[in-house]
């Protein structure tokens, strides 16, 4: 099964994707993580991607689509994957669809986390992530704090703030998200494979609620 996670920056799709990946034993592929890893290692891809990411822009389709197709061709994703942060443009959605149909035509669902912008801004500017890449746990200093401030509950590593998690960049990213997402959401709606969750981000158990809603949907759409 392929699970395509849709939602604005800060909607919680990364956290939910991680949990669903454990639940369904599917590899979690986050294009944002792949880009950040490449930026850190200063690879050619990283240097190119950084020009866009640091300005709050999308990395061009030519780069991103090739990257995802190549990742989806690896052996560990034969039974499917959770795609987090891809597709982000109509072109990416079409190319992904063609790729799946041609190479691995298994069940595909899209999960949309639908949250008002102002709530998202609050959520993103207070987001911190575990600096240990193997762990990658995500916290929010207001809504989902770690037990010890600045330290990951799971592995004890330092929690860090992403460079692009500031209000100005987030507003820019939200605008880009809205400009592109309408088409993508419609694309999956028309295919009848879209499941929309409207999370209550103020609930301390929002993650558990989201997991349970998605599991319920997947049970009836196998
Ligand atoms: P994320 O961690 O998903 O918020 O991604 C961080 C940044 O990486 C985004 O703001 C984009 O600049 C870039 N990025 C991630 N996924 C994509 C994609 N599918 N298409 C274009 N750019 C992307």
Coordinates of C-alpha atoms and ligand atoms in Angstrom, one line a residue:
X1 CA 0.0 0.0 0.0
X2 CA 1.1 3.6 -0.7
X3 CA -0.1 6.2 1.8
X4 CA 0.3 9.7 0.5
X5 CA 0.3 12.3 3.3
X6 CA -1.2 15.7 2.4
X7 CA -1.3 18.8 4.5
X8 CA 0.3 22.1 5.0
X9 CA 3.7 22.6 6.7
X10 CA 3.2 21.9 10.4
X11 CA -0.1 20.0 10.0
X12 CA 1.5 17.0 11.8
X13 CA 1.8 14.8 8.7
X14 CA 5.4 14.0 9.5
X15 CA 4.6 12.8 13.0
X16 CA 1.5 10.8 11.8
X17 CA 3.5 9.3 8.9
X18 CA 6.1 8.1 11.4
X19 CA 3.5 6.3 13.5
X20 CA 1.7 4.9 10.4
X21 CA 5.0 3.6 9.1
X22 CA 5.4 1.5 12.3
X23 CA 1.8 0.4 12.4
X24 CA 1.8 -0.8 8.8
X25 CA 5.5 -1.7 8.4
X26 CA 6.0 0.7 5.5
X27 CA 9.0 2.8 4.8
X28 CA 8.5 6.5 5.5
X29 CA 9.8 8.6 2.7
X30 CA 10.0 12.3 3.5
X31 CA 11.3 14.5 0.6
X32 CA 12.0 17.3 3.1
X33 CA 14.2 14.9 5.2
X34 CA 16.1 13.7 2.1
X35 CA 16.8 17.3 1.0
X36 CA 17.9 18.3 4.5
X37 CA 20.2 15.3 4.8
X38 CA 21.8 16.3 1.4
X39 CA 22.1 19.9 2.5
X40 CA 23.9 18.8 5.6
X41 CA 26.3 16.6 3.6
X42 CA 26.7 19.3 1.1
X43 CA 26.0 17.0 -1.9
X44 CA 25.3 18.5 -5.3
X45 CA 21.6 17.8 -4.8
X46 CA 21.8 19.4 -1.4
X47 CA 23.5 22.6 -2.6
X48 CA 20.9 22.9 -5.4
X49 CA 17.9 22.2 -3.2
X50 CA 19.2 24.6 -0.5
X51 CA 18.8 27.6 -2.9
X52 CA 15.1 27.0 -2.9
X53 CA 14.4 25.7 0.6
X54 CA 16.2 28.5 2.4
X55 CA 14.0 30.9 0.5
X56 CA 10.8 29.1 1.3
X57 CA 10.4 27.9 -2.3
X58 CA 9.6 24.5 -3.7
X59 CA 12.5 22.6 -5.2
X60 CA 11.8 22.3 -8.9
X61 CA 9.8 19.3 -10.2
X62 CA 12.7 18.1 -12.4
X63 CA 14.8 17.5 -9.3
X64 CA 12.1 16.3 -6.9
X65 CA 10.3 13.9 -9.2
X66 CA 13.6 12.1 -10.3
X67 CA 14.6 11.8 -6.7
X68 CA 11.3 10.2 -5.6
X69 CA 11.1 7.8 -8.6
X70 CA 14.6 6.6 -7.9
X71 CA 13.8 6.1 -4.1
X72 CA 10.6 4.3 -5.0
X73 CA 12.6 1.9 -7.2
X74 CA 14.6 0.5 -4.3
X75 CA 13.9 -3.0 -2.9
X76 CA 12.7 -1.9 0.5
X77 CA 9.6 -0.2 -0.9
X78 CA 8.2 -3.1 -3.0
X79 CA 5.2 -3.5 -0.6
X80 CA 4.6 0.3 -0.7
X81 CA 5.6 3.3 1.3
X82 CA 4.4 6.4 3.2
X83 CA 5.0 9.5 1.2
X84 CA 5.4 12.6 3.3
X85 CA 5.8 15.9 1.5
X86 CA 5.4 14.5 -2.0
X87 CA 3.5 15.2 -4.2
X88 CA 3.4 19.0 -3.7
X89 CA 2.5 20.0 -7.3
X90 CA -0.1 18.6 -9.8
X91 CA 2.8 17.5 -12.0
X92 CA 4.3 15.5 -9.1
X93 CA 0.9 13.9 -8.5
X94 CA 0.5 12.8 -12.1
X95 CA 4.1 11.5 -12.4
X96 CA 3.7 9.6 -9.2
X97 CA 0.4 8.1 -10.4
X98 CA 2.0 7.0 -13.7
X99 CA 5.0 5.6 -11.8
X100 CA 2.8 3.5 -9.5
X101 CA 0.6 2.2 -12.3
X102 CA 3.5 1.2 -14.4
X103 CA 5.9 -0.2 -11.8
X104 CA 3.9 -1.3 -8.7
X105 CA 0.1 -1.1 -9.1
X106 CA -0.9 -1.6 -5.4
X107 CA -3.6 0.1 -3.3
X108 CA -3.0 3.8 -2.9
X109 CA -4.7 6.2 -0.5
X110 CA -4.2 9.9 0.2
X111 CA -4.6 11.3 3.8
X112 CA -5.2 15.0 4.1
X113 CA -4.7 16.8 7.4
X114 CA -6.8 19.9 7.2
X115 CA -6.0 22.6 9.8
X116 CA -6.7 26.4 9.8
X117 CA -3.6 28.5 8.8
X118 CA -3.4 30.5 12.0
X119 CA -3.3 27.3 14.1
X120 CA -0.5 26.0 11.8
X121 CA 1.6 29.1 12.3
X122 CA 1.5 28.7 16.0
X123 CA 2.3 25.1 15.7
X124 CA 5.3 25.5 13.3
X125 CA 7.1 28.3 15.1
X126 CA 7.1 26.2 18.3
X127 CA 8.2 23.0 16.6
X128 CA 11.5 21.3 17.6
X129 CA 12.9 18.0 16.3
X130 CA 15.4 15.5 17.6
X131 CA 18.9 16.1 16.2
X132 CA 19.5 12.4 16.1
X133 CA 18.5 11.5 12.5
X134 CA 17.9 7.9 13.4
X135 CA 15.2 9.1 15.8
X136 CA 13.9 12.3 14.3
X137 CA 11.1 12.6 16.9
X138 CA 9.1 15.8 16.6
X139 CA 7.9 17.9 19.6
X140 CA 6.1 21.2 20.1
X141 CA 7.2 23.4 23.0
X142 CA 3.6 24.4 23.6
X143 CA 1.3 21.5 22.5
X144 CA 3.6 18.5 22.8
X145 CA 6.6 19.3 24.9
X146 CA 9.4 16.9 25.7
X147 CA 9.6 15.9 29.4
X148 CA 12.9 17.7 29.8
X149 CA 13.1 20.9 27.7
X150 CA 15.5 20.7 24.8
X151 CA 16.0 16.9 25.2
X152 CA 14.4 14.1 23.3
X153 CA 12.2 11.8 25.4
X154 CA 13.1 8.8 23.2
X155 CA 16.8 8.9 22.7
X156 CA 18.1 11.7 24.9
X157 CA 19.6 13.7 22.0
X158 CA 19.4 17.5 21.8
X159 CA 16.2 19.0 20.2
X160 CA 16.8 21.5 17.5
X161 CA 14.7 24.1 15.6
X162 CA 14.6 23.8 11.8
X163 CA 16.0 26.9 10.0
X164 CA 12.9 27.3 7.9
X165 CA 10.5 27.1 10.9
X166 CA 10.1 30.9 11.4
X167 CA 6.9 32.9 10.9
X168 CA 7.9 34.7 7.8
X169 CA 9.1 31.6 5.9
X170 CA 6.0 29.7 7.2
X171 CA 3.6 32.2 5.8
X172 CA 5.4 32.0 2.5
X173 CA 5.3 28.2 2.6
X174 CA 1.6 28.3 3.5
X175 CA 0.8 30.5 0.5
X176 CA 2.7 28.1 -1.8
X177 CA 0.9 25.2 -0.2
X178 CA -2.5 26.7 -0.8
X179 CA -1.6 27.7 -4.4
X180 CA -0.6 24.1 -5.2
X181 CA -2.7 21.9 -2.9
X182 CA -6.1 22.7 -4.3
X183 CA -5.3 20.9 -7.5
X184 CA -3.7 17.9 -5.8
X185 CA -6.6 17.5 -3.3
X186 CA -9.0 17.6 -6.2
X187 CA -6.8 15.1 -8.1
X188 CA -7.2 12.5 -5.3
X189 CA -10.8 13.5 -4.6
X190 CA -11.7 12.7 -8.2
X191 CA -9.9 9.4 -7.9
X192 CA -12.0 8.7 -4.8
X193 CA -9.0 7.8 -2.7
X194 CA -8.9 10.9 -0.4
X195 CA -9.5 10.7 3.3
X196 CA -9.7 14.1 5.1
X197 CA -8.9 14.4 8.8
X198 CA -9.6 17.6 10.7
X199 CA -7.4 17.3 13.7
X200 CA -8.0 19.2 16.9
X201 CA -4.4 20.4 17.5
X202 CA -5.2 21.6 21.0
X203 CA -6.1 18.1 22.1
X204 CA -3.2 16.4 24.0
X205 CA -4.1 13.2 22.3
X206 CA -4.4 14.6 18.8
X207 CA -1.8 12.1 17.4
X208 CA -3.6 9.1 18.8
X209 CA -7.0 10.5 17.5
X210 CA -5.4 10.9 14.0
X211 CA -4.0 7.4 14.0
X212 CA -7.3 5.9 15.0
X213 CA -9.2 7.8 12.3
X214 CA -6.7 6.8 9.6
X215 CA -6.7 3.1 10.7
X216 CA -10.5 3.1 10.7
X217 CA -10.5 4.4 7.1
X218 CA -7.8 2.0 5.9
X219 CA -9.7 -1.0 7.4
X220 CA -12.6 -0.2 5.1
X221 CA -10.5 0.6 2.1
X222 CA -8.1 -2.3 1.8
Ligands
LIG1 P1 9.1 19.6 4.5 O1 10.0 19.1 5.5 O2 8.2 18.6 3.8 O3 8.3 20.8 5.0 O4 10.0 20.2 3.3 C1 10.9 21.2 3.5 C2 11.2 21.9 2.2 O5 11.8 21.0 1.2 C3 10.0 22.5 1.5 O6 9.6 23.8 2.0 C4 10.5 22.6 0.1 O7 11.3 23.7 -0.2 C5 11.3 21.3 -0.1 N1 10.4 20.2 -0.5 C6 10.1 19.1 0.2 N2 9.3 18.3 -0.6 C7 9.2 18.9 -1.8 C8 8.4 18.5 -3.0 N3 7.7 17.4 -3.0 N4 8.5 19.4 -4.0 C9 9.3 20.5 -3.9 N5 10.0 20.9 -2.8 C10 9.9 20.1 -1.8

